[in-house]
Each structure stands twice: as structure tokens, then as C-alpha cells.
Coordinates of C-alpha atoms in Angstrom, one line a residue:
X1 CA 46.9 -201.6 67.6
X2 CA 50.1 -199.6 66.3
X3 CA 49.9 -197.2 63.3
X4 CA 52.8 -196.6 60.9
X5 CA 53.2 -192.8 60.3
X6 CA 54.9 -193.0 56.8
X7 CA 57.1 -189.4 55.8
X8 CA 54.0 -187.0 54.3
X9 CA 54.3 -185.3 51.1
X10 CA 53.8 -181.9 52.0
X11 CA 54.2 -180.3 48.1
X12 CA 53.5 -181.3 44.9
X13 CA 57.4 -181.5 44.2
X14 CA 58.9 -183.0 47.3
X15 CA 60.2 -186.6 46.6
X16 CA 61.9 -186.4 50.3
X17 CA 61.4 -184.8 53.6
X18 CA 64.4 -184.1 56.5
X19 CA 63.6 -184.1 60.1
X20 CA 64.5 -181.1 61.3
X21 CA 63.8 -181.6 64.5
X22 CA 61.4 -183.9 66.7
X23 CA 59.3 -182.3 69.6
X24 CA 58.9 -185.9 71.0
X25 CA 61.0 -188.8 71.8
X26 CA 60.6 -192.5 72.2
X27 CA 58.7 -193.5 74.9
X28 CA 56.6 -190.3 75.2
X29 CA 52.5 -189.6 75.2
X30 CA 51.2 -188.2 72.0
X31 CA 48.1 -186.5 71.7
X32 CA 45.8 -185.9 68.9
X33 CA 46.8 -182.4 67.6
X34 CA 50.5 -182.8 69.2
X35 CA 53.2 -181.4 66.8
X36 CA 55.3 -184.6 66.1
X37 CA 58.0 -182.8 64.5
X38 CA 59.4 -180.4 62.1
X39 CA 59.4 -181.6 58.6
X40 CA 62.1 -179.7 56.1
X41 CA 60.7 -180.2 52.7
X42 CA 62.2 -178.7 49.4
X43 CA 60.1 -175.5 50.2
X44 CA 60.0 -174.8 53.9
X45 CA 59.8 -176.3 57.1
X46 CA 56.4 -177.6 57.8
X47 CA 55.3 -178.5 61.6
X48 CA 53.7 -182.4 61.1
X49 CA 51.0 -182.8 63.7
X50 CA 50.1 -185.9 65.1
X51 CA 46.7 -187.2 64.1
X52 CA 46.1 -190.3 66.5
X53 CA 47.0 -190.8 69.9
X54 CA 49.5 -193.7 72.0
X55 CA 52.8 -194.1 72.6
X56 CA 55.8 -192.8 70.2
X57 CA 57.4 -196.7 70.0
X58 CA 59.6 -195.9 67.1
X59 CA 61.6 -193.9 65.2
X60 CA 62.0 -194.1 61.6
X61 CA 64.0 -191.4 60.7
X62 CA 66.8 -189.1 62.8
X63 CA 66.9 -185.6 63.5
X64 CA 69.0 -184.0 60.7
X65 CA 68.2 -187.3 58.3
X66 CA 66.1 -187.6 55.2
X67 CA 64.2 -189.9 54.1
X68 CA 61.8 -191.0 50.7
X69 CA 58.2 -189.7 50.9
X70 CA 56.0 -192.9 52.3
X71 CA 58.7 -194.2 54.3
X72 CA 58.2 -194.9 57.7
X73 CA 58.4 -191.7 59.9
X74 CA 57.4 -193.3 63.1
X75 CA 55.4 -195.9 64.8
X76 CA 52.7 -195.2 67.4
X77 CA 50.5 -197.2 69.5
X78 CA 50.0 -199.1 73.6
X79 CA 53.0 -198.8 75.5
X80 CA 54.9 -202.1 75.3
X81 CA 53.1 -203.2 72.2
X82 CA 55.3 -205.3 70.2
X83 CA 55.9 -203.4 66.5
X84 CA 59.1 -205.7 65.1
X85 CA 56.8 -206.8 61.9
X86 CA 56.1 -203.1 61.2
X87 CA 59.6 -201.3 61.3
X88 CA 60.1 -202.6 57.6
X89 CA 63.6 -203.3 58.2
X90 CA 64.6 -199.8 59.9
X91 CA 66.6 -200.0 62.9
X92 CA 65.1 -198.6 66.1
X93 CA 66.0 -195.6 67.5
X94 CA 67.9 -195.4 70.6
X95 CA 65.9 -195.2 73.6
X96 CA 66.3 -193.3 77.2
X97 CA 68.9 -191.0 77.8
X98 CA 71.5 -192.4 75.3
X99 CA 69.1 -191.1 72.4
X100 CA 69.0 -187.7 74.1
X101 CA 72.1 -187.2 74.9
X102 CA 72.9 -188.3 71.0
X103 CA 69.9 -185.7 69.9
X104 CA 71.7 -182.7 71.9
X105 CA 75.0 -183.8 70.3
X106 CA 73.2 -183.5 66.9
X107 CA 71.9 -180.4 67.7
X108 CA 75.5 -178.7 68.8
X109 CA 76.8 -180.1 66.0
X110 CA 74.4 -178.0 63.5
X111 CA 74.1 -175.1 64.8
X112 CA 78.0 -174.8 65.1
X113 CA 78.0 -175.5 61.4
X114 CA 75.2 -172.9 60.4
X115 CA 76.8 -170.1 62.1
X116 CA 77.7 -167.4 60.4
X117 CA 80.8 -167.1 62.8
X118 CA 82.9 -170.4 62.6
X119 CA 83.8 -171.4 65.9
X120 CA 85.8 -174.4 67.6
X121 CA 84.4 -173.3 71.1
X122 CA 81.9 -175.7 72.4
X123 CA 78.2 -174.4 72.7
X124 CA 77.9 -174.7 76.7
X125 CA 75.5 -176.6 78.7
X126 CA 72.1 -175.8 78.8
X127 CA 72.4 -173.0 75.8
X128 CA 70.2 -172.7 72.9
X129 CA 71.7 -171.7 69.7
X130 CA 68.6 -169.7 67.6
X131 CA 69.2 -169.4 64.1
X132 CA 68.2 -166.7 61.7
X133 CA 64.8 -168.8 60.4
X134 CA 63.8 -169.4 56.9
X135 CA 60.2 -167.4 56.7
X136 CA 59.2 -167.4 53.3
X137 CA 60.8 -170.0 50.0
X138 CA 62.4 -167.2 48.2
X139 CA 64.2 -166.0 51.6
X140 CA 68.1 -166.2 52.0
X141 CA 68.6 -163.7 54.6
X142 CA 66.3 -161.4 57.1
X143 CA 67.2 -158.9 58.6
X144 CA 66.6 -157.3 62.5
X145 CA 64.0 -154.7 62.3
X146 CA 64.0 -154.2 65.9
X147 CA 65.1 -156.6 69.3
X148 CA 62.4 -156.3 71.5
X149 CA 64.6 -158.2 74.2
X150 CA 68.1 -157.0 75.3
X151 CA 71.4 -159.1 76.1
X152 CA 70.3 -159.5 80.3
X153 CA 66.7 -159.5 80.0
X154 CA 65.0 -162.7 80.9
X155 CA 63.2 -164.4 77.8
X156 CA 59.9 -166.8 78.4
X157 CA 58.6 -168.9 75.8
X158 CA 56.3 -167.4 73.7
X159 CA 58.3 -163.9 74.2
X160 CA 58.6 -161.9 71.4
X161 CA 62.2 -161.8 70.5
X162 CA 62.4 -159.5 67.3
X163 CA 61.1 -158.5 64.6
X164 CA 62.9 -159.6 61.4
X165 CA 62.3 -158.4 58.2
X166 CA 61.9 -160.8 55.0
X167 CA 61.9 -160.2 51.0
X168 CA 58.3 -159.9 52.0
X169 CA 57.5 -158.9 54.5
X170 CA 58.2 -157.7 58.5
X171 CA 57.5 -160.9 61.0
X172 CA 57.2 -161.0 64.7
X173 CA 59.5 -163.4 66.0
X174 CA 58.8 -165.7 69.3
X175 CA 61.3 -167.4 71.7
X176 CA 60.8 -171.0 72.1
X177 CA 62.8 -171.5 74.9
X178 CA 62.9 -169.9 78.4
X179 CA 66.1 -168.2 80.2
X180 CA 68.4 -165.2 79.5
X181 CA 69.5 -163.6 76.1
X182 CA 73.0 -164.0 76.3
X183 CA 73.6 -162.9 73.2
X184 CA 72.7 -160.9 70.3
X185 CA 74.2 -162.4 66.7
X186 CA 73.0 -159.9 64.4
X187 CA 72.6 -156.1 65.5
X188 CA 69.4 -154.2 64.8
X189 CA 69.1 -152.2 61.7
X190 CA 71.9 -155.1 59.8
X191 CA 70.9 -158.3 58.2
X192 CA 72.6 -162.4 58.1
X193 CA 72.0 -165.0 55.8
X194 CA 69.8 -167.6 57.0
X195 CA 70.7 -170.3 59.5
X196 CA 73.4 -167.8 60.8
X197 CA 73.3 -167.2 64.6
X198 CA 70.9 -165.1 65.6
X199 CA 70.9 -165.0 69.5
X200 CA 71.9 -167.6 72.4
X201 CA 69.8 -167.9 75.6
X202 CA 70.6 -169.8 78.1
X203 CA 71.7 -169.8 82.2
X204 CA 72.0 -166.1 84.0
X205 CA 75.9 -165.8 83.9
X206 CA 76.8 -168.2 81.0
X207 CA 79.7 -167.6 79.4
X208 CA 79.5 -167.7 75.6
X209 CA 82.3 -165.4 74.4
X210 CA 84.1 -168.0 73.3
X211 CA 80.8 -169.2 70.8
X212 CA 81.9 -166.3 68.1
X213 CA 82.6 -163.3 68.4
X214 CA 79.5 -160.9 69.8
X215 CA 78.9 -158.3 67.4
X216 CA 78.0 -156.0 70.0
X217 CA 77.8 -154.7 73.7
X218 CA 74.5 -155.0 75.7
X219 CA 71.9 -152.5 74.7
X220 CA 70.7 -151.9 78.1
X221 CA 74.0 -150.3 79.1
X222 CA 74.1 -147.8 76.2
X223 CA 70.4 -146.7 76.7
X224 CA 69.4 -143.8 78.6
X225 CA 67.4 -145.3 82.0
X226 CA 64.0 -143.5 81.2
X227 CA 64.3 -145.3 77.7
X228 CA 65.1 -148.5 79.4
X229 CA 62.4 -148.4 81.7
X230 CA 60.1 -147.6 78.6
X231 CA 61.1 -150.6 76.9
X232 CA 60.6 -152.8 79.7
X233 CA 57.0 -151.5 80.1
X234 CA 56.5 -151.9 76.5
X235 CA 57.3 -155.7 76.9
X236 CA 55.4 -156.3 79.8
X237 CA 52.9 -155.3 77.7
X238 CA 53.3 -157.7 75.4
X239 CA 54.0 -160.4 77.4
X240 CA 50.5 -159.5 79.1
X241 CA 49.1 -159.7 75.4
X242 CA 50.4 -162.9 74.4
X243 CA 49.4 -164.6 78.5
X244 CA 45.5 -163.3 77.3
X245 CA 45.7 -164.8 74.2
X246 CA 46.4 -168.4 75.3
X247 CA 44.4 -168.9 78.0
X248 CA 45.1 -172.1 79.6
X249 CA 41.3 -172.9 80.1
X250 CA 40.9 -173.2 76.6
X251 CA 41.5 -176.8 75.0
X252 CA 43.4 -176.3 72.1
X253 CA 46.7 -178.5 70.4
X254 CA 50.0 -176.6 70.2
X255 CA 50.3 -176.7 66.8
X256 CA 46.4 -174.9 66.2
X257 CA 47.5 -172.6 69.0
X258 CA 50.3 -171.6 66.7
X259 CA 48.1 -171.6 63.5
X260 CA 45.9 -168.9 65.6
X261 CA 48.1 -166.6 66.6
X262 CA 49.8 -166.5 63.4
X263 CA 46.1 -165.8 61.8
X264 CA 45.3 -163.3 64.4
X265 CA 42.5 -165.6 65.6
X266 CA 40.9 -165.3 68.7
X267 CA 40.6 -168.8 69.9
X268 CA 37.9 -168.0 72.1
X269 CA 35.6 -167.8 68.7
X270 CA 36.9 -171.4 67.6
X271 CA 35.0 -174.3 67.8
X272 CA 36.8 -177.4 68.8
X273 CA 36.0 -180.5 66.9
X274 CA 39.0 -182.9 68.9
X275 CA 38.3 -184.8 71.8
X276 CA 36.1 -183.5 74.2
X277 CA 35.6 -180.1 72.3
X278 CA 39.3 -180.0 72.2
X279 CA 40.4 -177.7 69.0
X280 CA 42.7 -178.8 66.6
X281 CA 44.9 -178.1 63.5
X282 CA 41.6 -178.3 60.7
X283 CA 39.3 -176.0 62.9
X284 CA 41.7 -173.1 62.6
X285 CA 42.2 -173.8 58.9
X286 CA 38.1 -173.9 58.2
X287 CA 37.6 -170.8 60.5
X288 CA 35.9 -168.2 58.5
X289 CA 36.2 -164.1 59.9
X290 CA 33.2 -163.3 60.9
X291 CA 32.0 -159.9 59.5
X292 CA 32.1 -157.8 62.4
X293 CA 35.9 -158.0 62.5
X294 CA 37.1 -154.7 62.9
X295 CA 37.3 -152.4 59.6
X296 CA 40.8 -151.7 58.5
X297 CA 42.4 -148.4 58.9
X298 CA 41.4 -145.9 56.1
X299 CA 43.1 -147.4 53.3
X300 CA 44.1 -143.3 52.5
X301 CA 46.0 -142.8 55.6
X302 CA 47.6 -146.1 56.2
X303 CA 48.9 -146.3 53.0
X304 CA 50.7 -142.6 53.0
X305 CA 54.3 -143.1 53.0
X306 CA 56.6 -141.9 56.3
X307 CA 56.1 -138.5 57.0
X308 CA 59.8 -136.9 55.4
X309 CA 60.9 -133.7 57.0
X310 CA 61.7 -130.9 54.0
X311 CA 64.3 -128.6 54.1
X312 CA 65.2 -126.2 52.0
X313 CA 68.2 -127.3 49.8
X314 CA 69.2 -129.9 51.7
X315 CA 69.2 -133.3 50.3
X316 CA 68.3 -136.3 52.6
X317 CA 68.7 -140.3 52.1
X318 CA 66.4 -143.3 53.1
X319 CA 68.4 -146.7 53.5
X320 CA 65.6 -149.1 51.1
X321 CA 64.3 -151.6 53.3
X322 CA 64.4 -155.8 52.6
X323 CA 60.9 -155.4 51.3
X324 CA 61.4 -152.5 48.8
X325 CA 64.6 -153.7 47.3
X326 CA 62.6 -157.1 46.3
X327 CA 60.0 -155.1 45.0
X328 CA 62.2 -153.5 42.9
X329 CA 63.6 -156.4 41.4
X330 CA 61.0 -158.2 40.8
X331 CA 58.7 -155.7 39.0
X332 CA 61.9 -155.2 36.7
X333 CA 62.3 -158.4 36.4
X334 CA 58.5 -158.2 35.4
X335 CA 58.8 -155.2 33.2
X336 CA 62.0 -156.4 31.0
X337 CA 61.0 -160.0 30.8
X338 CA 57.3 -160.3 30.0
X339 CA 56.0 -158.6 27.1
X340 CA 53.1 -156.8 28.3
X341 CA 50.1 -155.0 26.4
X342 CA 46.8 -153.9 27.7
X343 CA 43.5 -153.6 27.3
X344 CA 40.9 -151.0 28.8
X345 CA 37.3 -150.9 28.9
X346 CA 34.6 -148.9 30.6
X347 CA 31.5 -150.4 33.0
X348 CA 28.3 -148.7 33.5
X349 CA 28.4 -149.6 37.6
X350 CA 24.5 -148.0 38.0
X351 CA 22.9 -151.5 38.9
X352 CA 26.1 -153.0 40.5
X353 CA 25.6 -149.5 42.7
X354 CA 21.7 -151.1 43.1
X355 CA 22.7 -154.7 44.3
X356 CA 25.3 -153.1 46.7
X357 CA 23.1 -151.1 48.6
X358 CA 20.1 -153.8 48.7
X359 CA 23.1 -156.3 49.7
X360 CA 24.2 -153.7 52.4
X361 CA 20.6 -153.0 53.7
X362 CA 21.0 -156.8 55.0
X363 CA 21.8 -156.7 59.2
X364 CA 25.7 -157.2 60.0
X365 CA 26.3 -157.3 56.1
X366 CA 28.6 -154.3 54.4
X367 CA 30.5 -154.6 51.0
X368 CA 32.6 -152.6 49.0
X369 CA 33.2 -152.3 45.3
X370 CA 36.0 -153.5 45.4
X371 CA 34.8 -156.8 47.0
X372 CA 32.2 -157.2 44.0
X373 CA 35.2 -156.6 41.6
X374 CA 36.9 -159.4 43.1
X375 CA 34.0 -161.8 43.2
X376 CA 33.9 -160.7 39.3
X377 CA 36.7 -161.5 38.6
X378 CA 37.2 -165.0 40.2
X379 CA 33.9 -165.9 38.5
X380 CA 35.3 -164.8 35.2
X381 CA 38.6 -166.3 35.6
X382 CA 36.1 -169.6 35.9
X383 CA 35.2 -169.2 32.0
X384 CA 38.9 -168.0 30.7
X385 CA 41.3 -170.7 32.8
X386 CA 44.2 -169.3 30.3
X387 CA 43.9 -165.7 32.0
X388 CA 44.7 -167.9 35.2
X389 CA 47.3 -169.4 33.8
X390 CA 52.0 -168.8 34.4
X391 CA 54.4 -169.1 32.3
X392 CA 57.4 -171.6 32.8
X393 CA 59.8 -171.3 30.0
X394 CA 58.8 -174.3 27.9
X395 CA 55.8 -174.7 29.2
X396 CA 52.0 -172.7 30.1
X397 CA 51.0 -174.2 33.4
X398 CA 46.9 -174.0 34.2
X399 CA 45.9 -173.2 37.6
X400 CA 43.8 -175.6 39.2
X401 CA 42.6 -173.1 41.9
X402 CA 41.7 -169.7 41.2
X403 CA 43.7 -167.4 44.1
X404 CA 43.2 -163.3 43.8
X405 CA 45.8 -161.7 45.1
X406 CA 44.7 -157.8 46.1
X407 CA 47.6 -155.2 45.8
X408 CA 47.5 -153.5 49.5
X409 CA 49.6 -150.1 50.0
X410 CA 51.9 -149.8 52.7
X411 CA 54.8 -147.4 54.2
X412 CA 57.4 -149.4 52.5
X413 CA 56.2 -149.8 49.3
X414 CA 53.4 -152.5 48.0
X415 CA 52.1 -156.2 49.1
X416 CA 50.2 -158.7 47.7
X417 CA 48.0 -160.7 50.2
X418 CA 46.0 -163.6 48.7
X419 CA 42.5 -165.0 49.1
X420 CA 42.6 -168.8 48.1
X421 CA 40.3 -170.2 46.1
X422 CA 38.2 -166.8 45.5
X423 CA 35.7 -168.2 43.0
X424 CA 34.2 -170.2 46.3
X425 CA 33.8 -167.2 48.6
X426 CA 30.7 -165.0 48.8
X427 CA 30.6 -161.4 49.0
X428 CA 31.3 -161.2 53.3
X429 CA 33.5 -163.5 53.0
X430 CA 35.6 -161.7 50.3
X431 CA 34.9 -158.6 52.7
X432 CA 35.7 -160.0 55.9
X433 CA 39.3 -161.7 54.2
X434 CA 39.8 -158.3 52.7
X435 CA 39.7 -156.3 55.4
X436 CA 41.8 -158.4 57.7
X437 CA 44.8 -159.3 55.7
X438 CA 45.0 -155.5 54.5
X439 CA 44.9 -154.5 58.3
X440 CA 47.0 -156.5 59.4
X441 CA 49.0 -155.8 56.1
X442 CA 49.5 -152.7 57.2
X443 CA 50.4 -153.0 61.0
X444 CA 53.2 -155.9 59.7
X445 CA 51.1 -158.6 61.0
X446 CA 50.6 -160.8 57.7
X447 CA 52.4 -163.7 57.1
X448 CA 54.5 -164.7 54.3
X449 CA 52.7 -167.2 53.5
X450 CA 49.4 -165.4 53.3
X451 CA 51.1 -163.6 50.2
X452 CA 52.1 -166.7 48.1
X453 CA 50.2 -168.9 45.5
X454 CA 48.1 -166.1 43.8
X455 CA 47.0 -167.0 40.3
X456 CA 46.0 -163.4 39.4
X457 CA 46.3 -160.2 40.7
X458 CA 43.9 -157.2 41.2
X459 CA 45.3 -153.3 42.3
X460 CA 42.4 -150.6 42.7
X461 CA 43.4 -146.9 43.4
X462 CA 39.9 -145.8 43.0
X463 CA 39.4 -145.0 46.6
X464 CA 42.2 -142.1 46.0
X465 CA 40.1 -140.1 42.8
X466 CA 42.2 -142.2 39.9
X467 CA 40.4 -142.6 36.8
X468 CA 42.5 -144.8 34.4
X469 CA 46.1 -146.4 35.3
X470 CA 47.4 -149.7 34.4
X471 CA 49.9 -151.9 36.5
X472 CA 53.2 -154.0 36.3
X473 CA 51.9 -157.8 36.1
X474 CA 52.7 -159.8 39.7
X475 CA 54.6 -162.7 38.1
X476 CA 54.3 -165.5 38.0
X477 CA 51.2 -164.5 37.1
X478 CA 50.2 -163.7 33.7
X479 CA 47.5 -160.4 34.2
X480 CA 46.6 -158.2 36.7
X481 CA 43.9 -155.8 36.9
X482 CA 43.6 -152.1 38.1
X483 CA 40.1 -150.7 39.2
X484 CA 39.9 -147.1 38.8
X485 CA 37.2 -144.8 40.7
X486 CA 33.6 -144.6 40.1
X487 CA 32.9 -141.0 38.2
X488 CA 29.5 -139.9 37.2
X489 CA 30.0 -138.7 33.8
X490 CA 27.3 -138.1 30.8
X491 CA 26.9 -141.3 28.5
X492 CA 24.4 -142.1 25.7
X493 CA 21.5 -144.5 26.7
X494 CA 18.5 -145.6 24.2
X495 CA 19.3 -142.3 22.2
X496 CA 19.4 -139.9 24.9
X497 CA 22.5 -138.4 27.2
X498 CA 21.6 -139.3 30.6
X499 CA 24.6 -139.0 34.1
X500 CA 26.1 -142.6 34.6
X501 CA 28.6 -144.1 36.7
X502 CA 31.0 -145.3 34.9
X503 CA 34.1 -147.1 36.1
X504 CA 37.3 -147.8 34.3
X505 CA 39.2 -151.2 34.0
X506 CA 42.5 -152.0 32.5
X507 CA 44.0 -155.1 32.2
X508 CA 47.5 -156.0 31.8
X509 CA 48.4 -159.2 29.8
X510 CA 51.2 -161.1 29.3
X511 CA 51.5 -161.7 25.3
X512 CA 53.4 -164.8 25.8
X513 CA 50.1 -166.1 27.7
X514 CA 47.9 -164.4 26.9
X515 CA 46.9 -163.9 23.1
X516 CA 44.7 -160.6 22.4
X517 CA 41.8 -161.6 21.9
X518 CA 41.7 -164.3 25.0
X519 CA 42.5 -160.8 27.1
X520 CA 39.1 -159.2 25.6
X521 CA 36.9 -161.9 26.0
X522 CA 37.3 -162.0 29.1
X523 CA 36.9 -158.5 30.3
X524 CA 33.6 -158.5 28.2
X525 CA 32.4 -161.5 30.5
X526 CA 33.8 -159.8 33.7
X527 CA 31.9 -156.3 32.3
X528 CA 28.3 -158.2 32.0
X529 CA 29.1 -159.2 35.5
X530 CA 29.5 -156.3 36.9
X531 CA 27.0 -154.6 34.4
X532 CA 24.5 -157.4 35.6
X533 CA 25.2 -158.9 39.0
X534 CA 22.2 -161.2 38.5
X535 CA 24.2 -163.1 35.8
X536 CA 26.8 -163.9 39.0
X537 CA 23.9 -166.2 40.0
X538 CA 23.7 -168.3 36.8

């Protein structure tokens, strides 16, 4: 029997949803796990996977159209079924080749209108316009780090294309199409507003001068041979990478395919809960690392800043980079608007030091401090919801989830990679989260994403020997914490001065959220925590 697949409501404020673009047509096999289409809602474009399997029989909605949330989206079911009592009205789409021809036409149409280069040359035949892409909400223009593909080479699908920088962050970009870069639309090193034209590939020997004016020459003829050659091993490479990765003898949907890579999952270590084994979109969402994953770099070296060559009385420049410009506006933004005070207190870390070893003397189990901090903390944030709590003008909104995000150090300046919903994680799970998004946080693998919806913030620079510091809140949350180191120092117990490790925290409040008081009563119950890691268990 056919199913009605009404528009999903992919965020809490999305009334309506656009079809950006459909990845099947009428008349085609879908599969459980299939990627229907590409859902534009009023914060990013969303792939929508299909979660039943038939026949695409109709159409509710046109590439490029919007329509309500619940409204029919499309109808699937047995080829030849008859579905005239379930369209509710809608008129079907066009079927066969006069629907394709009319989805091509759609597509010419906007990407001549998003380019950044107005042109009345038609986009030729068999050419596909790619468009700078929208990789985080807050993003209105990337720029191109570095092209990993020059005008001439020949471009497979799944190719890495170029690496293009956000307000947050530095993102591989794939290819989803196959045939020659005929064209780069931004040069590397300069940024373009999103939806602008970003490259063309198409047919060996298409001519697509007349599809805006190229902003520059091929790469290849300017480069020296022996670097040539070197960048044509270097892709190889990569190519050889990403043919590993997806091994075609593993049963997996496109869309959880993508969802793996993205997460640096190997989907060899999935578990496929589809049909016949086959793994789908949830299994890569419920996948938990498994603590052997490799231990980040050494958070002192990775986080040093670019090597700078001195000389003597000479000044030199750095051009600030997408990500450090945003940082810089938005801690202002931070600093000027949000009345912060703060609040410091010391913990006596001797049995927190006790549980950690016994913890560690567990097989295949290692934890940090840091990691017990941040189970701490989530905890704590359990008793005082107004700590986990944003400001919104008129308004004090209550987080329903509690999300740490953990400030992680990197050449260009400072990231915030979150862990959702904390307060349900145990300790490896904390440390297994930890050290993967701050590894790959540091070799530009995390994605933007993975650095939004934190609820509170927590930035430790004990590992480099600081004592006492307090930080800049991460709006729009309303605190943040910084850890300092561990020192053994003398302190008074029952009467008499004994050597204890003490460690000192410092918490940063916003005053319009959070009053005084509310601040302290919260570090005392995050203190007895970590003073007492038994009282974690009650």
C-alpha cells in the first residue's frame, strides 16, 4: 500500500521547507536509507532520507518550490498502484523525460541567478554549475583555502575539490559529479558570497568562457613541473584514501555513508541494523567511539601558533583568516554586550586524583581531569538549569539539553566543539568524544555543525602550568568555565598544614542571567563533586 511522505519539520522554527533539489524522480526504486532529497529549511539544507521502500509515484512539491510543513512531499508505494485519493488535491508531477528536461531547465535557471558573475550565456550541455555551499547558519561567504584540483584535471565523484574556509571553521569539500574542472570561480587565497560560482565541470574541451568571466588562468600552466607532479601524487593519494574508505562490499545507504565520512567513522566498525545487516542513517548517529581511538596530538604542540620567522627590525604582516576575524567579533561582541562578573573558588582534587587512577587501573579505560571536570559540570548544570540557560532580549530561554562545549586551541585562533547532551555520557565516553573532536579540531577535520548548540562552555589551560585565568563567555551562552592546573601547595586540614592538590576554577557569569548568588551555588555543588566523586553516583 502507498505511503504519503508529508514535508518534515526539521527545526523547531521552520513553518516551511524548499526542495532544493531531488536525488530521485518519478518512476524510480527507492530504498530504505536512500537520500530522497535535499530539504532547505530556515537554517540549512538538510539531506531527507527515505525511510521505506517502493516506487517514487508522486511528487508533491518542485525542485526550487516550498511548501507548508506536513504537506505532502511525495507518495511512495507498487509500481502502478493507483494513489489519486492520496495526492490531496496536488497536481502530479510530470513524468518521463518532459519532467527532466523541465528539472535541468530549473537547474540552469538557478545557478545563472546565484552567480556572482551575471551572465546571459547559456550554461552548456552536460555542465554542472557548483556553487559556493552554505556550511554552517551564520555563513554568508567561504572562502578557498586551497584547490586540490586544477582547471584540466579530471574530477571523480567523491574527489576532493577544495578546501574552503567558513566563520568556523576549514571544511573539505567533495565533487559530486564526475568529468573535468573547467573552471575555477573563485581563486585560492580570495573568498565569494555564498551561492556564487565556485567551479564548472563538465565535458574535456567545453567551452564555458562565455558562462562569466574566469577569474583566472589554469594553475597547472603556471606551476613549476616537479610541483605539478607533486600535486598529482598528492591527490592520487587521496583519491586512494577516500576508494578505502567506501568499500563497495560493505552495505551501507548513501546518506549514512556521508554521515561517516563526515564523522571520521570507519564504517567497517558499524553495525548495520537495515535490511539484511544493511547500515543506515540512525546506526551512524548512535555509534559511540570506542576508547581505543587514537589519542590526540599533544594538546601543547598542536595548539602552538605558526612558527613566525624573526628578524631584526623588520616588521611582518599575517592576513587574519575567516575563522579569526569571527572570533574577534564575536568575543567583542561578548565582551561589550554582556555584563560579566566572576567568581573563583579553589578544590582540594586529592580524592578526585584517587578515583582517577582506580578508574584508569580498569583494562582499555584512560581519563583525564579534564574529562571528570566535564562530567562535573554537566551533572551540576542538572541542579542549576538557570547556569544553562541564554539570553534573548526579552526573554531567558532554559535549555532542555545540557551540551558542553570544550574550548580547543588551534593555529588560527580558538574552537568550540560540542558534546550533546553531556549529563548522559560516562567518563570514556566523555574521553573518547574529547579526544576525537579536538584531533580532528586540530587537523581541520570537524564540522561545523559539531561546534553548534552548546549550552555552556568549559576552557582549561591547566595542561600548560596556568594557575588562575578567567575567560570571555561563548554566547549565546551565559557562563563559561576555565580549569586551571593542579599545584600541590600547603593547605590547613583538621588543624594541621599538610601538601594538597589544589586546583583553581573561575567561572564567568553573565549578570543579566545569571544573579550572584545562583553563580555560587553552583560552583559549591560542582566543588563537592569533584571534592567527592562518590556523590556523582547519587
Amino acid at each position: 500500500m502507498a505511503e504519503v511522505i508529508t514535508m518534515p519539520r526539521l527545526s523547531d522554527t521552520m513553518t516551511e521547507g524548499k526542495v532544493a533539489k531531488w536525488h530521485k524522480k518519478v518512476g524510480d526504486k527507492v530504498k530504505e536509507g536512500d537520500i530522497l532529497a535535499e530539504i532547505e529549511t530556515d537554517k540549512a539544507v538538510q539531506d531527507f532520507e527515505s525511510e521505506i521502500e517502493g516506487t517514487l509515484l508522486f511528487v508533491g512539491v518542485e525542485e526550487g518550490s516550498a511548501a507548508a510543513v506536513d504537506s505532502v512531499l511525495a507518495i511512495i508505494g507498487s509500481e502502478g498502484e493507483d494513489i489519486s485519493a492520496l495526492k490531496g488535491g496536488n497536481a502530479p508531477a510530470a513524468e518521463g523525460g518532459s519532467e527532466e528536461k523541465k528539472s535541468e531547465e530549473e537547474s540552469k535557471t538557478e545557478n545563472e541567478s546565484t552567480s556572482v558573475e551575471q551572465t546571459s550565456a547559456e550554461v552548456p550541455a552536460g555542465v554542472e554549475v557548483i556553487t559556493m555551499p552554505r556550511l554552517s547558519d551564520t555563513m554568508t561567504e567561504g572562502k578557498v583555502a586551497k584547490w586540490h584540483k586544477n582547471v584540466g584535471d579530471t574530477v571523480k565523484e567523491g574527489d576532493l575539490l577544495a578546501e574552503i574556509e567558513t566563520d568556523k571553521a576549514v571544511q573539505d569539500f567533495e565533487s559530486e559529479f564526475n568529468g573535468i574542472l573547467l573552471k575555477q570561480g573563485v581563486e585560492e587565497g580570495s573568498a565569494a558570497p555564498v551561492d556564487s560560482v565556485l567551479a564548472m565541470i563538465g565535458p574535456a574541451g567545453t567551452d564555458v568562457s562565455g558562462v562569466g568571466a574566469p577569474k583566472q588562468a589554469s594553475k597547472s600552466e603556471d606551476k613549476p613541473a616537479a610541483q605539478k607532479s607533486e600535486t598529482k601524487t598528492e591527490e592520487k593519494s587521496v583519491a586512494q584514501t577516500v576508494s578505502a574508505s567506501s568499500s563497495d562490499r560493505v552495505a551501507i545507504s548513501p546518506l549514512a555513508k556521508k554521515m561517516a565520512q563526515e564523522k571520521g567513522v570507519d564504517i567497517n566498525s558499524l553495525q548495520g541494523s537495515g535490511e539484511n545487516g544493511r547500515i543506515v542513517k540512525k546506526d551512524v548517529e548512535n555509534y559511540q567511539p570506542s576508547q581505543k581511538t587514537e589519542a590526540a596530538p599533544s594538546q601543547s604542540n598542536a595548539a602552538a601558533q605558526v612558527a613566525l620567522s624573526f628578524v631584526q627590525g623588520e616588521d611582518t604582516e599575517t592576513p587574519n583568516s575567516q575563522v579569526r576575524n569571527i572570533i574577534a567579533k564575536r568575543l567583542s561582541e561578548s565582551k561589550f554586550t554582556a555584563p560579566h562578573y566572576y567568581l573563583m573558588v579553589e578544590i582540594n582534587m586529592d580524592k578526585a586524583i584517587e578515583a582517577r587512577k582506580e578508574i584508569n587501573s580498569l583494562p582499555d579505560t584512560k581519563i583525564s581531569f579534564n574529562d571528570m571536570v566535564i562530567k562535573a559540570t554537566a551533572v551540576a548544570l542538572r541542579k542549576h538549569p538557570q547556569v544553562n540557560s541564554s539570553w534573548a532580549g526579552d526573554k531567558v530561554i532554559h535549555r532542555g539539553n545540557i551540551n558542553v562545549g570544550v574550548a580547543v586551541a588551534i593555529p588560527d585562533g580558538l574552537v568550540v566543539p560540542v558534546l550533546k547532551n553531556t549529563d548522559q555520557m560516562n567518563y570514556t565516553q566523555i574521553s573518547a568524544a574529547v579526544k576525537d573532536m579536538a584531533g580532528r579540531a586540530k587537523s581541520k577535520g570537524l564540522k561545523a555543525n559539531e561546534m553548534e548548540g552548546s549550552t555552556f562552555s568549559i576552557s582549561n589551560l591547566g595542561m600548560f602550568g596556568i594557575e588562575t585565568f578567567t575567560s570571555i563567555i561563548n554566547q549565546p551562552n551565559a557562563a563559561i568555565l576555565s580549569v586551571g592546573a593542579i599545584i600541590e601547595k600547603p593547605i590547613v586540614k583538621d588543624g594541621q598544614i599538610v601538601v594538597g592538590n589544589i586546583m583553581k576554577l573561575s567561572l564567568a557569569c553573565d549578570h543579566r542571567v545569571v544573579d550572584g548568588a545562583t553563580g555560587a551555588q553552583f560552583l559549591q555543588t560542582l566543588k563537592t563533586y569533584l571534592e567527592s566523586p562518590l556523590t556523582l553516583l547519587l
